[in-house]
Coordinates of C-alpha atoms in Angstrom, one line a residue:
Chain G
M974 CA -23.8 -17.5 -1.6
L975 CA -20.4 -19.2 -1.5
E976 CA -21.8 -22.8 -2.0
K977 CA -19.6 -23.6 -5.0
L978 CA -16.5 -22.4 -3.1
L979 CA -17.4 -24.3 0.0
E980 CA -17.9 -27.4 -2.0
N981 CA -14.5 -27.0 -3.5
L982 CA -12.9 -26.4 -0.2
K983 CA -14.5 -29.5 1.2
G984 CA -12.6 -31.5 -1.3
L985 CA -9.3 -30.0 -0.1
E986 CA -7.1 -31.4 2.6
P987 CA -7.3 -29.0 5.6
S988 CA -5.0 -26.2 4.4
R989 CA -3.8 -22.7 5.1
I990 CA -5.9 -20.3 3.0
L991 CA -5.4 -16.7 2.2
L992 CA -8.7 -15.1 1.4
Q993 CA -9.0 -12.2 -0.9
V994 CA -12.0 -10.1 -1.6
P995 CA -12.7 -6.9 -3.5
E996 CA -13.4 -3.7 -1.6
G997 CA -17.1 -4.1 -2.0
L998 CA -17.0 -7.5 -0.2
K999 CA -14.9 -6.3 2.7
P1000 CA -17.8 -6.0 5.1
K1001 CA -18.6 -9.7 4.4
V1002 CA -15.1 -11.1 4.6
L1003 CA -15.1 -12.0 8.3
E1004 CA -18.2 -14.1 7.8
F1005 CA -16.7 -15.7 4.7
A1006 CA -13.5 -16.6 6.7
R1007 CA -15.6 -18.1 9.4
E1008 CA -17.4 -20.3 7.0
I1009 CA -14.2 -21.6 5.4
E1010 CA -12.6 -22.1 8.9
K1011 CA -15.5 -24.3 9.8
L1012 CA -14.3 -26.8 7.2
G1013 CA -11.0 -27.1 9.2
H1014 CA -8.9 -24.7 7.2
E1015 CA -6.6 -22.1 8.7
V1016 CA -7.7 -18.8 7.2
F1017 CA -5.7 -15.5 6.8
I1018 CA -7.5 -12.6 5.3
S1019 CA -5.8 -10.3 2.9
A1020 CA -6.4 -6.8 4.1
E1021 CA -4.8 -5.0 1.0
P1022 CA -7.3 -3.4 -1.2
C1023 CA -8.2 -5.5 -4.3
F1024 CA -9.2 -4.0 -7.6
G1025 CA -9.5 -6.9 -10.0
S1026 CA -8.2 -10.3 -11.0
C1027 CA -5.0 -8.5 -12.0
D1028 CA -4.6 -7.8 -8.3
L1029 CA -3.8 -11.3 -7.1
R1030 CA -2.0 -11.8 -3.8
D1031 CA -0.2 -14.8 -5.0
R1032 CA 3.2 -13.9 -3.7
E1033 CA 1.8 -13.3 -0.1
A1034 CA 0.0 -16.6 -0.3
E1035 CA 3.1 -18.4 -1.3
K1036 CA 5.0 -16.7 1.5
L1037 CA 2.4 -17.9 3.9
G1038 CA 2.4 -21.4 2.4
A1039 CA -1.3 -20.8 1.6
V1040 CA -3.8 -21.6 -1.1
L1041 CA -5.1 -18.3 -2.3
V1042 CA -9.0 -18.0 -2.5
H1043 CA -9.8 -15.0 -4.6
I1044 CA -13.6 -14.0 -4.6
G1045 CA -15.3 -11.7 -7.0
H1046 CA -13.4 -11.6 -10.2
T1047 CA -13.1 -13.7 -13.3
D1048 CA -9.8 -15.7 -13.7
F1049 CA -8.3 -14.1 -16.8
G1050 CA -5.5 -16.6 -17.1
L1051 CA -2.5 -15.3 -15.1
K1052 CA 0.2 -17.7 -14.1
P1053 CA 0.1 -17.3 -10.3
E1054 CA 2.9 -18.3 -7.9
C1055 CA 0.6 -20.4 -5.8
R1056 CA -2.6 -22.5 -6.0
V1057 CA -5.5 -20.2 -6.6
I1058 CA -9.2 -21.0 -6.2
W1059 CA -11.3 -18.5 -8.1
E1060 CA -14.9 -17.9 -6.9
E1061 CA -17.0 -15.5 -9.0
Y1062 CA -19.5 -13.5 -7.0
R1063 CA -22.8 -12.3 -8.6
L1064 CA -25.3 -10.1 -6.9
E1065 CA -29.0 -10.7 -7.4
F1066 CA -30.5 -7.3 -8.5
D1067 CA -33.8 -6.6 -10.2
P1068 CA -33.1 -3.9 -12.8
K1069 CA -36.7 -3.7 -14.0
P1070 CA -38.0 -0.9 -11.7
Y1071 CA -35.1 1.3 -12.7
L1072 CA -35.6 0.4 -16.4
E1073 CA -39.3 1.1 -16.1
Q1074 CA -38.6 4.5 -14.6
N1075 CA -36.2 5.5 -17.3
L1076 CA -38.2 4.0 -20.3
D1077 CA -38.9 7.2 -22.0
V1078 CA -35.1 7.9 -22.6
L1079 CA -34.3 4.2 -23.4
K1080 CA -37.0 4.0 -26.0
R1081 CA -35.3 6.5 -28.1
Y1082 CA -33.0 3.7 -29.2
K1083 CA -34.1 0.9 -31.5
T1084 CA -31.2 -1.3 -30.4
L1085 CA -29.1 -1.3 -27.2
G1086 CA -25.8 -3.1 -26.4
L1087 CA -26.2 -4.1 -22.8
L1088 CA -23.1 -4.2 -20.6
S1089 CA -22.1 -4.9 -17.0
T1090 CA -19.3 -6.1 -14.8
L1091 CA -19.1 -9.6 -13.3
Q1092 CA -21.2 -9.1 -10.1
Y1093 CA -24.2 -7.7 -11.9
L1094 CA -24.1 -10.0 -15.0
N1095 CA -27.2 -11.9 -13.8
S1096 CA -29.2 -8.6 -14.4
L1097 CA -28.5 -8.5 -18.0
Q1098 CA -30.8 -11.2 -19.1
D1099 CA -33.6 -9.7 -17.0
A1100 CA -32.9 -6.4 -18.6
K1101 CA -32.9 -7.7 -22.0
E1102 CA -36.2 -9.5 -21.6
F1103 CA -37.7 -6.4 -20.1
L1104 CA -36.5 -4.1 -22.8
E1105 CA -37.4 -6.3 -25.6
S1106 CA -41.0 -6.7 -24.2
R1107 CA -41.0 -2.8 -24.5
G1108 CA -39.8 -2.7 -28.0
V1109 CA -36.2 -2.1 -27.7
S1110 CA -34.1 -4.8 -29.1
C1111 CA -30.8 -5.8 -27.1
H1112 CA -27.6 -7.4 -27.8
L1113 CA -25.0 -8.8 -25.5
G1114 CA -21.6 -8.8 -27.1
I1115 CA -19.2 -11.7 -26.7
P1116 CA -15.8 -10.8 -25.4
A1117 CA -12.8 -11.5 -27.7
G1118 CA -11.1 -13.6 -25.1
G1119 CA -7.9 -15.4 -25.1
Q1120 CA -5.9 -12.3 -26.3
M1121 CA -3.6 -10.1 -24.4
L1122 CA -6.4 -7.7 -23.5
G1123 CA -9.1 -10.3 -23.8
K1124 CA -9.9 -10.9 -20.1
A1125 CA -13.6 -10.8 -19.9
R1126 CA -15.5 -14.2 -20.3
Y1127 CA -19.1 -13.8 -20.4
P1128 CA -21.7 -12.1 -22.8
G1129 CA -22.0 -8.5 -22.0
Q1130 CA -19.1 -8.4 -19.4
I1131 CA -16.6 -5.7 -19.5
L1132 CA -13.5 -5.1 -17.4
G1133 CA -11.5 -1.9 -16.9
C1134 CA -9.0 -3.4 -19.4
D1135 CA -11.3 -5.3 -21.6
L1136 CA -14.1 -3.6 -23.6
T1137 CA -14.3 -6.1 -26.3
A1138 CA -17.8 -7.3 -25.4
A1139 CA -18.8 -3.8 -26.3
L1140 CA -16.6 -3.1 -29.3
S1141 CA -17.6 -6.3 -30.9
I1142 CA -21.3 -5.1 -31.3
Q1143 CA -20.8 -1.4 -31.9
N1144 CA -22.0 -1.7 -35.5
L1145 CA -25.1 -3.6 -34.4
V1146 CA -26.4 -1.1 -31.8
D1147 CA -27.7 2.4 -31.6
A1148 CA -26.2 2.9 -28.2
F1149 CA -24.7 1.1 -25.3
L1150 CA -26.4 0.7 -21.8
F1151 CA -24.2 -0.1 -19.0
L1152 CA -26.0 -1.5 -15.9
G1153 CA -24.4 -1.5 -12.6
T1154 CA -21.9 0.7 -10.6
G1155 CA -18.5 2.2 -11.3
R1156 CA -18.4 5.0 -13.7
F1157 CA -14.8 4.4 -14.7
H1158 CA -15.8 1.4 -16.8
V1159 CA -18.1 3.4 -18.7
L1160 CA -15.7 6.5 -19.3
G1161 CA -13.3 3.9 -20.7
L1162 CA -15.9 2.9 -23.2
V1163 CA -16.9 6.4 -24.0
R1164 CA -13.5 6.9 -25.4
K1165 CA -13.3 3.8 -27.5
T1166 CA -16.6 3.9 -29.2
E1167 CA -18.4 6.6 -31.2
K1168 CA -21.8 5.3 -30.3
P1169 CA -23.9 6.9 -27.4
V1170 CA -23.1 5.4 -23.9
L1171 CA -25.6 5.4 -21.2
M1172 CA -25.2 4.3 -17.6
L1173 CA -28.0 3.0 -15.3
D1174 CA -26.4 3.4 -11.9
F1175 CA -27.6 0.5 -9.6
D1176 CA -26.8 2.6 -6.5
S1177 CA -28.9 5.6 -7.3
G1178 CA -31.2 4.4 -10.0
K1179 CA -30.3 7.2 -12.2
L1180 CA -29.7 7.1 -16.0
E1181 CA -26.9 9.2 -17.1
D1182 CA -26.0 9.9 -20.8
L1183 CA -22.1 10.0 -20.8
T1184 CA -21.8 10.7 -24.5
G1185 CA -21.0 14.3 -23.7
E1186 CA -17.9 13.2 -21.8
R1187 CA -16.2 12.1 -25.0
E1188 CA -15.3 15.5 -26.2
R1189 CA -14.2 16.6 -22.6
L1190 CA -12.1 13.6 -22.2
E1191 CA -10.5 14.0 -25.6
R1192 CA -9.7 17.6 -24.8
I1193 CA -8.1 16.5 -21.7
R1194 CA -5.9 14.0 -23.4
Q1195 CA -4.9 16.5 -26.0
A1196 CA -4.0 19.0 -23.3
C1197 CA -2.0 16.2 -21.5
I1198 CA 0.0 15.4 -24.6
E1199 CA 0.8 19.1 -25.5
E1200 CA 1.9 19.7 -21.9
A1201 CA 4.1 16.5 -22.1
K1202 CA 5.7 17.8 -25.4
G1203 CA 7.0 20.8 -23.5
S1204 CA 7.9 19.0 -20.2
K1205 CA 11.2 17.6 -19.2
H1206 CA 10.9 15.2 -16.2
F1207 CA 9.0 12.0 -16.8
G1208 CA 8.0 9.3 -14.4
I1209 CA 7.0 5.9 -15.8
L1210 CA 4.7 3.9 -13.5
V1211 CA 5.0 0.2 -13.1
S1212 CA 2.8 -1.9 -10.9
T1213 CA 4.0 -5.2 -9.4
K1214 CA 0.3 -6.5 -9.3
P1215 CA 0.6 -9.8 -11.4
G1216 CA -1.7 -8.7 -14.1
Q1217 CA -0.4 -5.2 -14.4
F1218 CA 3.4 -5.8 -14.3
R1219 CA 5.0 -4.6 -17.4
P1220 CA 8.6 -3.5 -16.6
E1221 CA 9.9 -4.2 -20.2
L1222 CA 7.3 -1.8 -21.5
A1223 CA 8.5 0.8 -19.1
V1224 CA 12.1 0.4 -20.3
K1225 CA 11.1 0.7 -23.9
L1226 CA 9.0 3.9 -23.2
K1227 CA 12.1 5.3 -21.2
K1228 CA 14.2 4.9 -24.2
K1229 CA 11.7 6.4 -26.6
L1230 CA 11.3 9.4 -24.3
E1231 CA 15.0 9.9 -23.9
E1232 CA 15.2 10.0 -27.8
L1233 CA 13.1 13.2 -27.3
G1234 CA 15.6 14.6 -24.8
K1235 CA 13.4 13.9 -21.8
Q1236 CA 14.7 13.0 -18.3
V1237 CA 13.0 9.8 -17.3
W1238 CA 12.7 7.6 -14.3
I1239 CA 10.9 4.3 -13.9
L1240 CA 8.8 4.0 -10.6
V1241 CA 7.7 0.7 -9.1
F1242 CA 4.5 0.5 -7.0
D1243 CA 2.1 -2.1 -5.8
E1244 CA -0.9 0.2 -5.8
I1245 CA -0.2 3.4 -7.6
T1246 CA -1.3 6.5 -5.5
P1247 CA -0.1 10.1 -5.7
E1248 CA 1.3 10.4 -2.3
K1249 CA 3.9 7.9 -2.9
I1250 CA 5.7 10.1 -5.3
L1251 CA 5.2 13.3 -3.3
G1252 CA 8.5 15.2 -3.1
M1253 CA 9.8 13.8 -6.4
H1254 CA 10.0 16.5 -9.0
L1255 CA 8.2 15.0 -12.0
D1256 CA 6.2 16.9 -14.5
I1257 CA 4.5 14.0 -16.5
L1258 CA 3.6 10.4 -15.5
V1259 CA 3.2 7.5 -18.1
N1260 CA 1.2 4.7 -16.8
T1261 CA 1.9 1.1 -17.8
A1262 CA -0.4 -0.4 -15.1
C1263 CA -4.2 -0.4 -15.0
P1264 CA -5.6 1.5 -18.0
R1265 CA -8.3 3.0 -15.8
L1266 CA -5.8 4.8 -13.7
S1267 CA -5.2 7.5 -16.5
E1268 CA -8.7 8.6 -16.0
D1269 CA -8.2 9.2 -12.5
L1270 CA -6.4 12.4 -13.4
E1271 CA -7.3 14.7 -10.6
R1272 CA -5.8 12.6 -7.8
F1273 CA -2.3 13.0 -9.3
E1274 CA -2.4 16.8 -10.0
K1275 CA -0.3 16.2 -13.1
P1276 CA -0.8 14.7 -16.5
V1277 CA -0.8 10.9 -16.7
L1278 CA -0.3 9.5 -20.2
E1279 CA -1.1 6.2 -21.6
P1280 CA 1.7 4.1 -23.2
E1281 CA 0.3 4.6 -26.7
E1282 CA 0.2 8.4 -26.2
V1283 CA 4.1 8.5 -26.0
D1284 CA 4.2 8.1 -29.7
R1285 CA 2.0 11.2 -30.1
L1286 CA 4.8 13.3 -28.5
F1287 CA 6.8 12.8 -31.6
E1288 CA 4.2 14.8 -33.6
K1289 CA 4.9 18.5 -33.9
P1290 CA 3.1 20.8 -31.5
Q1291 CA -0.3 22.0 -32.9
K1292 CA 0.2 25.6 -34.1
P1293 CA -2.7 28.1 -34.1
S1294 CA -4.3 28.2 -37.5
Y1295 CA -3.7 31.9 -38.2
E1296 CA 0.1 31.2 -38.7
Chain F
M476 CA 27.2 11.4 -0.2
L477 CA 26.9 8.0 -1.9
E478 CA 30.6 7.5 -2.6
K479 CA 30.7 3.9 -1.0
L480 CA 27.7 2.8 -2.8
L481 CA 28.9 4.2 -6.2
E482 CA 32.2 2.4 -5.6
N483 CA 30.4 -0.8 -4.8
L484 CA 28.2 -0.5 -7.8
K485 CA 31.2 0.1 -10.1
G486 CA 32.5 -3.3 -9.2
L487 CA 29.1 -4.8 -10.3
E488 CA 28.4 -5.9 -14.0
P489 CA 25.9 -3.5 -15.4
S490 CA 22.7 -4.8 -13.8
R491 CA 19.1 -4.0 -13.3
I492 CA 18.7 -2.2 -10.0
L493 CA 15.7 -1.6 -7.7
L494 CA 16.5 1.4 -5.6
Q495 CA 14.7 1.8 -2.3
V496 CA 15.1 4.7 0.1
P497 CA 13.2 5.8 3.2
E498 CA 10.5 8.6 3.1
G499 CA 13.0 11.3 4.2
L500 CA 15.2 10.6 1.1
K501 CA 12.5 10.5 -1.4
P502 CA 13.2 14.0 -2.5
K503 CA 16.7 13.0 -3.5
V504 CA 15.9 9.7 -5.1
L505 CA 15.7 10.8 -8.6
E506 CA 19.2 12.3 -8.3
F507 CA 20.6 8.9 -6.7
A508 CA 19.0 6.9 -9.6
R509 CA 20.7 9.2 -12.1
E510 CA 24.1 8.7 -10.4
I511 CA 23.6 5.0 -10.4
E512 CA 22.4 5.0 -14.1
K513 CA 25.6 6.9 -15.1
L514 CA 27.6 3.7 -14.2
G515 CA 25.6 1.7 -16.8
H516 CA 23.0 0.2 -14.6
E517 CA 19.3 0.1 -15.4
V518 CA 17.5 1.6 -12.4
F519 CA 13.9 1.1 -11.2
I520 CA 12.9 3.2 -8.2
S521 CA 10.7 1.6 -5.6
A522 CA 7.9 4.1 -4.9
E523 CA 6.4 2.2 -1.9
P524 CA 6.9 3.9 1.4
C525 CA 9.8 2.4 3.4
F526 CA 10.0 2.4 7.2
G527 CA 13.1 0.5 8.1
S528 CA 15.4 -2.3 7.2
C529 CA 12.6 -4.6 8.0
D530 CA 10.8 -3.1 5.1
L531 CA 12.8 -4.6 2.3
R532 CA 11.4 -4.8 -1.3
D533 CA 13.3 -8.0 -1.9
R534 CA 10.4 -9.8 -3.5
E535 CA 9.8 -7.0 -6.0
A536 CA 13.6 -6.8 -6.9
E537 CA 13.5 -10.6 -7.5
K538 CA 10.4 -10.3 -9.6
L539 CA 12.2 -7.5 -11.7
G540 CA 15.4 -9.6 -11.9
A541 CA 17.1 -6.7 -10.1
V542 CA 19.7 -6.3 -7.4
L543 CA 18.1 -4.3 -4.6
V544 CA 20.0 -1.2 -3.4
H545 CA 18.5 -0.2 0.0
I546 CA 19.7 3.2 1.3
G547 CA 19.3 4.6 4.7
H548 CA 19.1 1.8 7.1
T549 CA 21.3 -0.8 8.9
D550 CA 21.3 -4.3 7.6
F551 CA 20.0 -6.3 10.4
G552 CA 20.5 -9.7 9.1
L553 CA 17.3 -10.6 7.2
K554 CA 17.7 -13.4 4.7
P555 CA 16.4 -11.6 1.5
E556 CA 15.1 -13.2 -1.7
C557 CA 17.6 -11.3 -4.0
R558 CA 20.9 -9.8 -3.8
V559 CA 20.9 -6.6 -1.6
I560 CA 23.4 -3.9 -1.3
W561 CA 22.9 -1.8 1.8
E562 CA 24.0 1.8 2.0
E563 CA 23.9 3.5 5.2
Y564 CA 23.1 7.2 5.0
R565 CA 24.2 9.7 7.6
L566 CA 23.5 13.4 7.8
E567 CA 26.1 15.8 9.0
F568 CA 24.3 18.0 11.6
D569 CA 26.0 20.2 14.2
P570 CA 24.1 19.7 17.5
K571 CA 26.2 22.2 19.5
P572 CA 24.1 25.4 19.1
Y573 CA 20.9 23.3 20.2
L574 CA 22.7 21.9 23.1
E575 CA 24.1 25.2 24.1
Q576 CA 20.7 26.7 24.0
N577 CA 19.3 24.0 26.4
L578 CA 22.3 23.7 28.7
D579 CA 20.5 24.8 31.8
V580 CA 18.2 21.9 31.6
L581 CA 20.8 19.4 30.5
K582 CA 23.3 20.3 33.3
R583 CA 20.7 19.2 35.9
Y584 CA 22.0 15.7 35.1
K585 CA 25.5 14.5 36.0
T586 CA 25.4 11.6 33.4
L587 CA 23.4 11.3 30.3
G588 CA 22.8 8.3 28.0
L589 CA 23.0 9.7 24.4
L590 CA 20.9 8.1 21.7
S591 CA 20.0 8.6 18.2
T592 CA 19.0 6.8 15.0
L593 CA 21.3 5.8 12.0
Q594 CA 21.1 9.1 10.1
Y595 CA 22.1 11.3 13.0
L596 CA 24.7 9.0 14.6
N597 CA 27.6 11.2 13.6
S598 CA 26.2 13.9 15.9
L599 CA 26.5 11.7 18.9
Q600 CA 30.4 12.1 19.3
D601 CA 30.1 15.9 18.8
A602 CA 27.4 16.0 21.4
K603 CA 29.4 13.9 23.9
E604 CA 32.5 16.1 23.5
F605 CA 30.5 19.3 23.9
L606 CA 28.5 18.1 26.9
E607 CA 31.6 16.7 28.7
S608 CA 33.4 20.0 28.2
R609 CA 30.5 21.5 30.0
G610 CA 30.6 19.1 32.9
V611 CA 28.0 16.6 31.9
S612 CA 29.3 13.1 31.5
C613 CA 28.0 10.9 28.7
H614 CA 27.6 7.3 27.8
L615 CA 26.9 5.7 24.5
G616 CA 25.4 2.2 25.1
I617 CA 26.3 -0.7 22.9
P618 CA 23.4 -2.6 21.3
A619 CA 22.8 -6.2 22.2
G620 CA 23.1 -7.2 18.6
G621 CA 22.7 -10.7 17.2
Q622 CA 19.7 -11.6 19.0
M623 CA 16.1 -11.7 17.7
L624 CA 15.5 -8.0 18.8
G625 CA 19.1 -6.9 18.4
K626 CA 19.1 -5.0 15.1
A627 CA 21.0 -1.8 16.0
R628 CA 24.6 -1.9 15.3
Y629 CA 26.4 1.2 16.5
P630 CA 27.0 2.7 19.9
G631 CA 24.0 4.9 20.9
Q632 CA 21.9 3.6 17.9
I633 CA 18.3 2.8 18.5
L634 CA 15.6 1.4 16.2
G635 CA 11.9 1.2 16.7
C636 CA 12.3 -2.4 17.6
D637 CA 15.8 -2.2 19.3
L638 CA 16.2 -0.2 22.3
T639 CA 19.1 -2.3 23.8
A640 CA 21.7 0.5 23.3
A641 CA 19.6 2.4 25.9
L642 CA 18.6 -0.4 28.2
S643 CA 22.2 -1.6 28.5
I644 CA 23.3 1.6 30.2
Q645 CA 20.3 2.6 32.2
N646 CA 21.9 1.9 35.5
L647 CA 24.9 4.1 34.6
V648 CA 22.9 7.3 33.7
D649 CA 20.7 9.8 35.3
A650 CA 18.6 10.3 32.2
F651 CA 18.6 9.6 28.5
L652 CA 19.0 12.2 25.8
F653 CA 17.8 11.4 22.3
L654 CA 19.1 13.5 19.6
G655 CA 17.5 13.6 16.2
T656 CA 13.8 13.4 14.9
G657 CA 11.0 10.9 15.3
R658 CA 9.1 11.1 18.5
F659 CA 8.0 7.5 18.4
H660 CA 11.5 6.0 19.0
V661 CA 11.6 8.0 22.3
L662 CA 8.1 7.1 23.4
G663 CA 9.1 3.4 22.9
L664 CA 12.0 4.1 25.3
V665 CA 9.9 5.9 27.8
R666 CA 7.8 2.8 28.3
K667 CA 10.9 0.5 28.7
T668 CA 13.1 2.4 31.3
E669 CA 12.4 4.1 34.5
K670 CA 14.9 6.9 33.9
P671 CA 13.9 10.3 32.6
V672 CA 13.9 10.6 28.8
L673 CA 14.6 13.8 26.9
M674 CA 14.4 14.5 23.4
L675 CA 16.3 17.3 21.5
D676 CA 14.5 17.7 18.2
F677 CA 16.7 18.4 15.4
D678 CA 13.9 19.9 13.4
S679 CA 12.7 22.4 15.9
G680 CA 15.8 22.7 18.2
K681 CA 13.4 22.2 21.1
L682 CA 14.3 20.1 24.1
E683 CA 11.3 18.2 25.4
D684 CA 11.1 16.1 28.7
L685 CA 9.0 13.0 27.8
T686 CA 9.2 11.4 31.2
G687 CA 5.6 12.6 32.0
E688 CA 4.4 10.5 29.0
R689 CA 5.2 7.3 30.9
E690 CA 2.2 7.5 33.2
R691 CA -0.1 8.6 30.4
L692 CA 1.1 5.7 28.1
E693 CA 0.7 3.2 30.9
R694 CA -2.8 4.4 31.5
I695 CA -3.7 3.9 27.8
R696 CA -2.2 0.4 27.9
Q697 CA -4.2 -0.5 30.9
A698 CA -7.4 0.9 29.4
C699 CA -6.7 -1.1 26.1
I700 CA -6.4 -4.3 28.1
E701 CA -9.5 -3.7 30.2
E702 CA -11.5 -2.9 27.0
A703 CA -10.1 -6.1 25.3
K704 CA -11.1 -8.2 28.3
G705 CA -14.8 -7.2 27.8
S706 CA -14.6 -7.4 23.9
K707 CA -15.5 -10.1 21.4
H708 CA -14.1 -9.5 18.0
F709 CA -10.3 -9.5 17.6
G710 CA -8.2 -9.0 14.6
I711 CA -4.6 -10.0 14.5
L712 CA -2.5 -7.9 12.3
V713 CA 0.3 -9.6 10.3
S714 CA 2.6 -7.6 7.9
T715 CA 4.4 -9.3 4.9
K716 CA 7.4 -7.0 5.2
P717 CA 10.4 -9.4 5.5
G718 CA 11.5 -8.2 8.9
Q719 CA 7.9 -8.0 10.4
F720 CA 6.4 -11.3 9.1
R721 CA 5.3 -13.4 12.0
P722 CA 2.3 -15.5 10.8
E723 CA 3.0 -18.4 13.3
L724 CA 2.9 -15.9 16.3
A725 CA -0.5 -14.9 14.9
V726 CA -1.8 -18.3 14.8
K727 CA -0.6 -18.9 18.4
L728 CA -2.3 -15.7 19.6
K729 CA -5.4 -16.6 17.8
K730 CA -5.6 -20.0 19.7
K731 CA -4.9 -18.2 23.0
L732 CA -7.7 -15.7 22.4
E733 CA -10.1 -18.4 21.5
E734 CA -9.5 -20.1 24.8
L735 CA -11.0 -17.0 26.2
G736 CA -14.0 -17.4 24.1
K737 CA -13.0 -14.5 21.7
Q738 CA -13.9 -14.4 17.9
V739 CA -10.5 -14.0 16.1
W740 CA -9.4 -13.3 12.6
I741 CA -5.9 -12.9 11.2
L742 CA -5.3 -10.1 8.8
V743 CA -2.5 -9.8 6.4
F744 CA -1.1 -6.4 5.2
D745 CA 1.9 -5.1 3.6
E746 CA 1.7 -1.6 5.3
I747 CA -0.8 -1.7 8.1
T748 CA -3.2 1.2 7.8
P749 CA -6.6 1.7 9.4
E750 CA -8.6 2.3 6.1
K751 CA -7.8 -1.3 4.9
I752 CA -10.1 -2.7 7.6
L753 CA -12.8 -0.2 7.3
G754 CA -16.1 -2.0 7.1
M755 CA -14.8 -5.1 9.2
H756 CA -16.5 -5.2 12.5
L757 CA -13.5 -5.7 14.8
D758 CA -13.3 -4.4 18.3
I759 CA -9.6 -5.0 19.3
L760 CA -6.6 -5.4 17.2
V761 CA -3.5 -7.3 18.2
N762 CA -0.2 -6.2 16.3
T763 CA 2.4 -8.8 15.4
A764 CA 4.3 -6.5 13.1
C765 CA 6.3 -3.3 13.9
P766 CA 6.1 -2.7 17.6
R767 CA 6.0 1.1 17.1
L768 CA 2.5 0.7 15.5
S769 CA 0.7 0.2 18.9
E770 CA 1.7 3.7 20.0
D771 CA 0.1 5.0 16.8
L772 CA -3.3 4.5 18.5
E773 CA -5.3 7.4 17.4
R774 CA -5.2 6.4 13.6
F775 CA -7.0 3.2 14.3
E776 CA -9.7 4.6 16.5
K777 CA -9.7 1.1 18.4
P778 CA -7.3 -0.5 20.9
V779 CA -4.2 -2.1 19.4
L780 CA -2.5 -4.6 21.8
E781 CA 1.0 -5.9 21.7
P782 CA 1.5 -9.7 21.5
E783 CA 2.7 -9.8 25.2
E784 CA -0.4 -8.1 26.3
V785 CA -2.6 -11.0 25.2
D786 CA -1.5 -12.8 28.3
R787 CA -2.7 -10.0 30.5
L788 CA -6.3 -10.7 29.3
F789 CA -6.2 -13.9 31.3
E790 CA -5.9 -11.7 34.6
K791 CA -9.1 -11.0 36.4
P792 CA -10.6 -7.6 35.6
Q793 CA -9.4 -5.1 38.2
K794 CA -12.1 -4.4 40.7
P795 CA -12.6 -1.1 42.4
S796 CA -10.9 -1.1 45.9
Y797 CA -14.1 -0.4 47.9
E798 CA -15.5 -3.9 47.1

């Protein structure tokens, strides 16, 4: 499974290595470490949760004097503080039985845009062949790449912060079909496109139509913004994860909010979790880190705005139409 | 409350500041930030939990281009990666009513060694005067200081990793009296001294005799060591917190354990918590970070050894005496 990585590491002088894997690969990490150690390297395993290529433990590797081996995500062009060896990780998974099972629904669409995340990308080609043999034509969009939010690399690949593979083909397809796991990727898409969005969950085999979530999410956003207009105490969230670190944006947002008479504090996290700000009296949070966090509303028990939504606070409050 | 800090900051060119406080001061941190901001500084608040002077967010401050203001702990001589301004924080608390209430028990001892942590140190002098007026003579031990584990600075001050203020006077006192909060400081002491150890809890006002814990803790340690002797898979815990970072010790312990035929992995954390290693099959953990962690056994649901205890694995298993 790690052939390419082991080949790369063979070429390396015996080194100290910090090994980082996403949560889904934690059960395998001891085994990976052992394989790498067999080549003569000294291996440390990063135990911190890892949520993406943005979440690179480069400073810890540098502190250890180690080369960072990061498994499971696409390098999206960060400038790390240590040498990094990236190892993509793809699961082999046959989507055909699940597609077969849900064909009635899928055949309602003439053209589907297929999407997935890195680990299931190999399934997309199988899915495309299968669906086209059943009369549904399929597209895999090409991510924009290279730009600030262009982090995906492969046809059909989406990330929490890069939906360009989908958006580039929205005019060509009748609906999107996401194949894999992780509902939050799809909810992000639901908000960005007007096309129907389906998810075929590779854990349960169930096909879910998430299009109906669009209106619900928009209502929640609207409610957050209205609540923020009437609120006083704002916390702006900054993460120190290399691919999420935007302190200057936080300073800019603080100034904007202060123009509106708000009381604003900037809070710095590694991983942003609600319990870290327990006991601080804040009404509204503004998230400058991972864009998926804002959809994780319930955990915070208070509204979390996206940076773009701060501008909407300058709009007048909506008045009931009978006035 | 922060007069000295604010005076120091007045002398500083308007700077970016990363403000770090321990958990107990989190409810006040927004107010602190506002005070500092009024002096013209740009303030970021560290939201990460902070457990001591060992737990310095210096790398985050450096990344932000900020001066670190660390409130509530004693500088114990780390070499941080940014400029740090330390502000000790002491609470005013009158221990006399609680002492009065428990005088019957306290008067059983002719001489007490008084101990506390930084925030309640001001109470020690009041307690000494009160107890001596009631016929109990009191000592405040002087921390060893300057050495590897000499981190406390003031008479009577103990830290999770520095009990020298107590140990220096154990031959002079009939018992120790800890005044303050945080049972784990006292449990550490119970294991290191043979004298009785009492705790007067400033939250509840209750006096507790922890001497009986000594035997229970020793039984637990013994059981951990015996279990470790028969176990195969070991994880050595390293923390990247500046005052807890001991990777070379971890490498040394790994080699030692491998001499015993153990399978060993080194795991790197910021804060060490059980959920970060869920899914990894490890039988025994060895902690190279905060020494108080080993007493926090229940959370890990597996034995956590101290580095010194690894040597005890080389002893033969204890055999029942009838053999």
